[in-house]
PDB file of C-alpha atoms and ligand atoms in Angstrom:
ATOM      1  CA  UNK A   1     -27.670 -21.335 -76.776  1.00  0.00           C
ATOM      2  CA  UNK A   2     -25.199 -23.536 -75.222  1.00  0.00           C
ATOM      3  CA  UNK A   3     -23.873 -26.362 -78.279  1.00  0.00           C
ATOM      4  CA  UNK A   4     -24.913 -29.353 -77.410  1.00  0.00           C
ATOM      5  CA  UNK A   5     -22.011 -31.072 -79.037  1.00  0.00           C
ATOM      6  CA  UNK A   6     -19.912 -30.880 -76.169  1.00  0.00           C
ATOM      7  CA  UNK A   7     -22.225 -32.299 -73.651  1.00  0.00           C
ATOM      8  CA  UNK A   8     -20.738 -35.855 -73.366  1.00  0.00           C
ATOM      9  CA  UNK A   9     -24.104 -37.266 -73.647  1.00  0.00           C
ATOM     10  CA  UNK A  10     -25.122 -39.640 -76.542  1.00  0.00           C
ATOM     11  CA  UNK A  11     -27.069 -38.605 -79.545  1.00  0.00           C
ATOM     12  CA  UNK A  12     -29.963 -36.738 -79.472  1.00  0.00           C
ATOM     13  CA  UNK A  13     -29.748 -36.146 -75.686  1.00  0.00           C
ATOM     14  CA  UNK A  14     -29.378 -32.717 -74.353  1.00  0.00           C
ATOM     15  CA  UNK A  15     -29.330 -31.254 -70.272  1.00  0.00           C
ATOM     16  CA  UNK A  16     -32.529 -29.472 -69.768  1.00  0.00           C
ATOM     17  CA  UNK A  17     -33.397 -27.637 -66.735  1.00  0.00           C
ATOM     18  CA  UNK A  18     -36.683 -28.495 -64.249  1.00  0.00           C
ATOM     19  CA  UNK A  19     -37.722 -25.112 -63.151  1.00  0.00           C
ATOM     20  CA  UNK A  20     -40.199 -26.911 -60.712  1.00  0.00           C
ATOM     21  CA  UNK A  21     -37.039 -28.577 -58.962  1.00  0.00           C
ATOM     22  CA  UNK A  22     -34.069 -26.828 -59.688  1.00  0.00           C
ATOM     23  CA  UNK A  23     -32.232 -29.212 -61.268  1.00  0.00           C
ATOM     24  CA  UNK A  24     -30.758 -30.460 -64.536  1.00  0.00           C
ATOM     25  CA  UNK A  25     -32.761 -33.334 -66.451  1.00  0.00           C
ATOM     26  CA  UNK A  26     -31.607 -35.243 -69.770  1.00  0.00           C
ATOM     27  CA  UNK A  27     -33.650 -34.812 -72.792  1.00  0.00           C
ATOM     28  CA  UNK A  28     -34.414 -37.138 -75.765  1.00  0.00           C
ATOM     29  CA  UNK A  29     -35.615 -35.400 -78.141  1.00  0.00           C
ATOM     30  CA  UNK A  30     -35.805 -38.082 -80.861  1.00  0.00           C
ATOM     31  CA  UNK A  31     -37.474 -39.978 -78.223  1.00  0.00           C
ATOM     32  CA  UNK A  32     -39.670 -37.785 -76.426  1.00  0.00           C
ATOM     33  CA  UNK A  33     -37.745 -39.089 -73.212  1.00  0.00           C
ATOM     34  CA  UNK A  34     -36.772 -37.443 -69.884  1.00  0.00           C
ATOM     35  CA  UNK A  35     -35.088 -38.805 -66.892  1.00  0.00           C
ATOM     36  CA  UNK A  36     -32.796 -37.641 -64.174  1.00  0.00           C
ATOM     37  CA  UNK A  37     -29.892 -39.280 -64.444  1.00  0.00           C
ATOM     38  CA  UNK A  38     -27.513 -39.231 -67.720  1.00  0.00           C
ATOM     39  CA  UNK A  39     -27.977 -42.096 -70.515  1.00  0.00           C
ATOM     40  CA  UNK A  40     -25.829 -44.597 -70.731  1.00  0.00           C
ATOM     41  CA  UNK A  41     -23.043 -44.037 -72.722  1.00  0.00           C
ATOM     42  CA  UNK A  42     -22.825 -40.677 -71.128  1.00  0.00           C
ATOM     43  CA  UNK A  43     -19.117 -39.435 -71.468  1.00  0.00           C
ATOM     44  CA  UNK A  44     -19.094 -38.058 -67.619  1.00  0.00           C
ATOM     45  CA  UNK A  45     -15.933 -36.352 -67.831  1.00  0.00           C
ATOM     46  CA  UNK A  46     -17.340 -34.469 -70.189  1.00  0.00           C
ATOM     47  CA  UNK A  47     -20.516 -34.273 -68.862  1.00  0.00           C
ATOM     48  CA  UNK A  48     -19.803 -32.429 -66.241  1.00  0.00           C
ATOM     49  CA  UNK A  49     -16.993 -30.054 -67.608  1.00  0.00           C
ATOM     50  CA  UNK A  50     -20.153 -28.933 -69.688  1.00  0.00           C
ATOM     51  CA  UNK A  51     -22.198 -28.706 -66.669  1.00  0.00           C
ATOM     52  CA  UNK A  52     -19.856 -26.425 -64.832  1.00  0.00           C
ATOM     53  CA  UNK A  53     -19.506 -23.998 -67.914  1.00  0.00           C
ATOM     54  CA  UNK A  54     -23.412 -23.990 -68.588  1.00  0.00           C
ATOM     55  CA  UNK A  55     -25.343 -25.072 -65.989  1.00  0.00           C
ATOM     56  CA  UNK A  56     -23.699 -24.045 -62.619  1.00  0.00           C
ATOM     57  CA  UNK A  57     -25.265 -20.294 -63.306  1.00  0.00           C
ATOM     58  CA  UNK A  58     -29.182 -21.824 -63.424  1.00  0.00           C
ATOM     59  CA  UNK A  59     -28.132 -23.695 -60.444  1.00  0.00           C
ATOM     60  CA  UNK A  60     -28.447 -20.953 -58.493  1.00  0.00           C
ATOM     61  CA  UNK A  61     -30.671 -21.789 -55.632  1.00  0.00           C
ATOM     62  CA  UNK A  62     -34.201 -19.562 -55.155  1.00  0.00           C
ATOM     63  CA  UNK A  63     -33.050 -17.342 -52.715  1.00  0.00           C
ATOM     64  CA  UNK A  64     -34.722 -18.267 -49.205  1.00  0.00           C
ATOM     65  CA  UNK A  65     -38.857 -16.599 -49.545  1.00  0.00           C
ATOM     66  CA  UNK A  66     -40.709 -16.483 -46.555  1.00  0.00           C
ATOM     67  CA  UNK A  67     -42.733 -19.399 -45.294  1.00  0.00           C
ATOM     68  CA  UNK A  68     -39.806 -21.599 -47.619  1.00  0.00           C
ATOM     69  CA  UNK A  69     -36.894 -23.803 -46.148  1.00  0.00           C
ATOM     70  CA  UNK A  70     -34.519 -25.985 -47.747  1.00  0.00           C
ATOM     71  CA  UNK A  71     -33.902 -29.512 -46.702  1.00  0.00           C
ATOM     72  CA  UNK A  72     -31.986 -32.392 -47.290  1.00  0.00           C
ATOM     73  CA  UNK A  73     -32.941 -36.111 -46.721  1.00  0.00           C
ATOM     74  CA  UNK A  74     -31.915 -39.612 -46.994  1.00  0.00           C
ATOM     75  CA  UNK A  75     -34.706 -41.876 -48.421  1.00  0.00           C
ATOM     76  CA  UNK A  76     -34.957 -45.635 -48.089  1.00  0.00           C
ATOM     77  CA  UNK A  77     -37.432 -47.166 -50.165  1.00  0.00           C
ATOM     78  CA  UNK A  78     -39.145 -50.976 -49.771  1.00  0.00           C
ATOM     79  CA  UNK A  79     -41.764 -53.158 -51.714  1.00  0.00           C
ATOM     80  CA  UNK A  80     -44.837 -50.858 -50.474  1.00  0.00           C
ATOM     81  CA  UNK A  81     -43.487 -47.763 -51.850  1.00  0.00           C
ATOM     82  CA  UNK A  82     -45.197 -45.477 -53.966  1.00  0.00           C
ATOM     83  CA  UNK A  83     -42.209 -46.194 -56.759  1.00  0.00           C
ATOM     84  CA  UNK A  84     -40.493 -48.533 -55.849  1.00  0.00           C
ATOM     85  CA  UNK A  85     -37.362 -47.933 -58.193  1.00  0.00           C
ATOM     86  CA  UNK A  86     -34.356 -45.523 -57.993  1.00  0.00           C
ATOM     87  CA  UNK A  87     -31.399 -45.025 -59.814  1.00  0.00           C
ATOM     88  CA  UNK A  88     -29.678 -47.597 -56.790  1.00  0.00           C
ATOM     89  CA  UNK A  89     -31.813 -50.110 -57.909  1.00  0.00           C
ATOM     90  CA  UNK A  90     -34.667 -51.113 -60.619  1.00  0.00           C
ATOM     91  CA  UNK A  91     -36.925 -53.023 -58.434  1.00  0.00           C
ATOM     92  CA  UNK A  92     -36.666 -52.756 -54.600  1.00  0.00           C
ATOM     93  CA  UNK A  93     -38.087 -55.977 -53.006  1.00  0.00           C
ATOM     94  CA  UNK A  94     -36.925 -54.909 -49.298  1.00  0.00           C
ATOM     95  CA  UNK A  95     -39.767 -55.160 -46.782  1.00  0.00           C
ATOM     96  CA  UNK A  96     -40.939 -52.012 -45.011  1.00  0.00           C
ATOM     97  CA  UNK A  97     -39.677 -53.749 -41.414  1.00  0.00           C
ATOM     98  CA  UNK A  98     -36.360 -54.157 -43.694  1.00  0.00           C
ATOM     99  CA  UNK A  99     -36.135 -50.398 -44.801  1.00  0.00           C
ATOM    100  CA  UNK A 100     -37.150 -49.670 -40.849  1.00  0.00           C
ATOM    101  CA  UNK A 101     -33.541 -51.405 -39.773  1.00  0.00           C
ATOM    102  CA  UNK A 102     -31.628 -50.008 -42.385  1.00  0.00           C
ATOM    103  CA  UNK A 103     -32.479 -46.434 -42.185  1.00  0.00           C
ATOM    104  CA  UNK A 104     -32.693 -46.772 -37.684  1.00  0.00           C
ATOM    105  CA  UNK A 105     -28.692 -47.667 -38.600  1.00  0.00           C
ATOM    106  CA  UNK A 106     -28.143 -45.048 -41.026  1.00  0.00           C
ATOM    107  CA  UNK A 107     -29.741 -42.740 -38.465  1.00  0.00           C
ATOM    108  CA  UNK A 108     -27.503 -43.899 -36.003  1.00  0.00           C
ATOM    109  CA  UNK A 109     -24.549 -43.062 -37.559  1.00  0.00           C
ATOM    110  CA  UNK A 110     -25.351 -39.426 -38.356  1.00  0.00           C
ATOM    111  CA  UNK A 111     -26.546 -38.295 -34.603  1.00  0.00           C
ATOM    112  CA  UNK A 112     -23.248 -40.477 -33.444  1.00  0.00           C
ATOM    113  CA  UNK A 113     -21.415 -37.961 -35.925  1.00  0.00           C
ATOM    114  CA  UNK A 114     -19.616 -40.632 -37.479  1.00  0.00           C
ATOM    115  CA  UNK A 115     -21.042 -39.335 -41.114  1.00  0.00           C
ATOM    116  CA  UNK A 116     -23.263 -36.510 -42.285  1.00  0.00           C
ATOM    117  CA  UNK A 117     -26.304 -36.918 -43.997  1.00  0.00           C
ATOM    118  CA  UNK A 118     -25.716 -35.722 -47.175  1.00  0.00           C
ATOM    119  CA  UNK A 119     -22.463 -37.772 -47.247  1.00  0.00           C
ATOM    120  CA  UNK A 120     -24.345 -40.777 -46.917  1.00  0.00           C
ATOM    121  CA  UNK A 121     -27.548 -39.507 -49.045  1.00  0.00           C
ATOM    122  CA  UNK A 122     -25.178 -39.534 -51.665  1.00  0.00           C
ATOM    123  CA  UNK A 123     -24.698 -43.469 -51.958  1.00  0.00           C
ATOM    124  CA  UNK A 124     -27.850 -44.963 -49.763  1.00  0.00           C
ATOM    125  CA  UNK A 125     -30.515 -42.445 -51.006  1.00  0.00           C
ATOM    126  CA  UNK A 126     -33.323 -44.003 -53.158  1.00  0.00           C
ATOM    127  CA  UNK A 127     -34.475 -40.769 -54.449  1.00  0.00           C
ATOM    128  CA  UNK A 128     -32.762 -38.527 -57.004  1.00  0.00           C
ATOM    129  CA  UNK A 129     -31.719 -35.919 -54.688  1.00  0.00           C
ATOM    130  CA  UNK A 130     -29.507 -38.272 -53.725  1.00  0.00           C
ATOM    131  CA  UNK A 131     -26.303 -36.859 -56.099  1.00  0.00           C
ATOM    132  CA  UNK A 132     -27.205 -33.089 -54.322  1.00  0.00           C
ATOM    133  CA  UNK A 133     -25.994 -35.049 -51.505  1.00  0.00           C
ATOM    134  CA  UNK A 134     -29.977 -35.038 -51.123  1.00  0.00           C
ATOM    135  CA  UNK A 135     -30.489 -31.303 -50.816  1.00  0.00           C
ATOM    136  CA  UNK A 136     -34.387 -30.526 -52.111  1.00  0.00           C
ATOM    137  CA  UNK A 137     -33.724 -27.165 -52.194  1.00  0.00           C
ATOM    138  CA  UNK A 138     -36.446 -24.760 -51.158  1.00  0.00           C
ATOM    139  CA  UNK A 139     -39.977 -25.582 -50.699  1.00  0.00           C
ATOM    140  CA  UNK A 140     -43.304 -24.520 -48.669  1.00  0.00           C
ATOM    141  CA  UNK A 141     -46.026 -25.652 -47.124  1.00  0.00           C
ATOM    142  CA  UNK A 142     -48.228 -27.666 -49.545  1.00  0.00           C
ATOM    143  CA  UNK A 143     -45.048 -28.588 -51.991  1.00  0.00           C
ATOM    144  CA  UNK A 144     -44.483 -32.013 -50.093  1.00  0.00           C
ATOM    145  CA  UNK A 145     -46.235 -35.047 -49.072  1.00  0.00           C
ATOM    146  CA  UNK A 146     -47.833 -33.777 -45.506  1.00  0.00           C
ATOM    147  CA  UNK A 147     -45.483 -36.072 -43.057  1.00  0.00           C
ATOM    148  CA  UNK A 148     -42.508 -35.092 -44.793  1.00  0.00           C
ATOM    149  CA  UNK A 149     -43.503 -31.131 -44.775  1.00  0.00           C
ATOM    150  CA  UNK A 150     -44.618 -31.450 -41.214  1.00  0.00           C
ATOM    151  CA  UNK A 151     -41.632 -33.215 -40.159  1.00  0.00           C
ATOM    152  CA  UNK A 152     -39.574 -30.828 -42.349  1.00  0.00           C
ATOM    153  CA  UNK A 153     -41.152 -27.498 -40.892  1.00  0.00           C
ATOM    154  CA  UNK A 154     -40.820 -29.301 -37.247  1.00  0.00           C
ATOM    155  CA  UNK A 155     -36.688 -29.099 -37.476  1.00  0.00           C
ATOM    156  CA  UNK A 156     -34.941 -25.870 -36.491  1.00  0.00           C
ATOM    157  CA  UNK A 157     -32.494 -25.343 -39.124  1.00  0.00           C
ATOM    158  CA  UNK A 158     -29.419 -27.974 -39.014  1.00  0.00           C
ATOM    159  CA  UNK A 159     -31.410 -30.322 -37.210  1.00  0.00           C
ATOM    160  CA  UNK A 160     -32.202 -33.921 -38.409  1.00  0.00           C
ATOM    161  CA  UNK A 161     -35.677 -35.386 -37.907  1.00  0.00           C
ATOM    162  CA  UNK A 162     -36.226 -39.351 -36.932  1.00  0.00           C
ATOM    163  CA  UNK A 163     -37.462 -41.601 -39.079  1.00  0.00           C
ATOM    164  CA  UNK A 164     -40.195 -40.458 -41.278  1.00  0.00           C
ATOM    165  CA  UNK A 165     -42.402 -42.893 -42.953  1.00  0.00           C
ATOM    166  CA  UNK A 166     -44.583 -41.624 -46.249  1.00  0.00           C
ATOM    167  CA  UNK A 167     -45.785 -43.381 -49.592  1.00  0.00           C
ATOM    168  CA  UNK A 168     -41.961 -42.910 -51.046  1.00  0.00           C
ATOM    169  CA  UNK A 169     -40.568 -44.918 -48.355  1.00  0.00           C
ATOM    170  CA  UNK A 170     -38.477 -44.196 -44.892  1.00  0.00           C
ATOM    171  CA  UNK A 171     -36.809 -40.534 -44.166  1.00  0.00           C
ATOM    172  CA  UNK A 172     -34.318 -39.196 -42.607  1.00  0.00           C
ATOM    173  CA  UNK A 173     -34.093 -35.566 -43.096  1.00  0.00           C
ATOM    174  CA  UNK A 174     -31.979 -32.470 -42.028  1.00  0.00           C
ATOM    175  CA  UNK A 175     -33.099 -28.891 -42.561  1.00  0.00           C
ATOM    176  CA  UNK A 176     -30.731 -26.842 -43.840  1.00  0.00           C
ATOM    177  CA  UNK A 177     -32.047 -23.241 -43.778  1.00  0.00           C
TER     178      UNK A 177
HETATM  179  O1  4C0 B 201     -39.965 -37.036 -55.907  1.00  0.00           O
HETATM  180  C1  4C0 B 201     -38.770 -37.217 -56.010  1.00  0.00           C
HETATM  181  C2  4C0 B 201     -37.826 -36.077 -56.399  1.00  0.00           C
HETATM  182  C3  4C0 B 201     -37.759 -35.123 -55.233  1.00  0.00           C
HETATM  183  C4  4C0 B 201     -36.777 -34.031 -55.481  1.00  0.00           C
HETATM  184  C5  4C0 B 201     -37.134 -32.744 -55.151  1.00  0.00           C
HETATM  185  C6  4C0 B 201     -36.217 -31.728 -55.340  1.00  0.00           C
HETATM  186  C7  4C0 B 201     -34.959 -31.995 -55.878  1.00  0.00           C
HETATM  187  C8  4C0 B 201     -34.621 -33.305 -56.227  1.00  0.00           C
HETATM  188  C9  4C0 B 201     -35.523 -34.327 -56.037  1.00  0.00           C
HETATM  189  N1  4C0 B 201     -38.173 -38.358 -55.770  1.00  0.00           N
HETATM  190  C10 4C0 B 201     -38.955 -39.562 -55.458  1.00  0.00           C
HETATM  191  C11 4C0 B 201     -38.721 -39.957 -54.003  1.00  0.00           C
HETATM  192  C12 4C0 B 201     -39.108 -38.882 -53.047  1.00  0.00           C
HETATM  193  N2  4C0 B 201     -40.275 -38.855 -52.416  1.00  0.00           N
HETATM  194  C13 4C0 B 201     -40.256 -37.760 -51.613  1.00  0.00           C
HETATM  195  C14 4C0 B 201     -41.208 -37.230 -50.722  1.00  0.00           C
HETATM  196  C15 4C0 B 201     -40.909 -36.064 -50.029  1.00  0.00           C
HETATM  197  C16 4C0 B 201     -39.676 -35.420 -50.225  1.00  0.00           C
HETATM  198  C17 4C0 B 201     -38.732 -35.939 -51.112  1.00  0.00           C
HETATM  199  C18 4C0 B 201     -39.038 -37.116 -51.799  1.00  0.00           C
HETATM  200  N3  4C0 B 201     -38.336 -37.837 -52.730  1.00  0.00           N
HETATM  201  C19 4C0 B 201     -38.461 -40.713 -56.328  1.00  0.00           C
HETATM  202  O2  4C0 B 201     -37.327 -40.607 -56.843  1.00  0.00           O
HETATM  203  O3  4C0 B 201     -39.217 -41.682 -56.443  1.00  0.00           O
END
């Protein structure tokens, strides 16, 4: 079992891994606590030396099944959203017509080429995925709210969908395989 002691995080946290996702989550144990991002007080440097010796190996992506793909997507959240809250910001207060603009520009600068998706996902995404550059990984049919899985299974693979609207918010979102 990896020792915990080196993991940069504050006491009584630990780096768990979400089988359901395929990603790292932080641990409280003291505190029966979870949450996707590290603590604060997190020593990063450290944090992610210990990632790379123990956690790169479970990274290892499902291997593609039939009927999955893997996606990536850039999410912009408003008021009306299902949670709307994301590590960019505790409360969002941006109108739906606002998170409309926003994501028609961010759209706009991907198909002009100027930036990639996941380049940007990893700043303007409101969803966690965000710091995988907002790769999802590999999901089916029935894993996803239906607009986004339709939208999602519509894409050939490296093509980016418009803007998708479901209870999280606004999408943009590129399949990957
Ligand atoms: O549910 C999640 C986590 C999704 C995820 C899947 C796989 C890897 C990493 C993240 N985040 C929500 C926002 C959100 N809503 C979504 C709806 C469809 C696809 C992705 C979505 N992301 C939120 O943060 O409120």
């Amino acid at each position: 079992m990896a020792d915990h002691s080196d993991t940069g995080l504050p006491p009584n946290w630990e780096v768990r891994h979400s089988q359901s996702k395929n990603l790292p989550y932080y641990f409280n144990a003291a505190e029966k606590n979870s949450r996707w991002e590290p603590p604060a007080g997190t020593d990063t440097e450290k944090l992610k030396l210990y990632m790379a010796k123990y956690h790169s190996s479970s990274l290892v992506a499902e291997g593609a099944q039939p009927g999955k793909i893997r996606a990536a997507h850039l999410l912009v959240k408003h008021k009306e959203s299902r949670r709307p809250s994301s590590w960019r910001e505790a409360e969002i207060i941006r109108s739906k017509d606002e998170a409309l603009k926003i994501i028609q520009g961010y759209e706009q600068q991907i198909k002009s080429g100027k930036v990639a998706l996941g380049e940007l996902a990893l700043t303007e995404s409101d969803c966690s995925s965000a710091r995988k550059r907002g790769d999802l990984g590999y999901f089916g049919r029935g894993d996803m709210q239906k607009e986004f899985e339709d939208a999602a299974f519509a894409l050939k693979p490296g093509e980016i969908s418009g803007v998708v609207d479901t209870a999280s918010g606004m999408h943009l979102i590129e399949r990957l395989e």
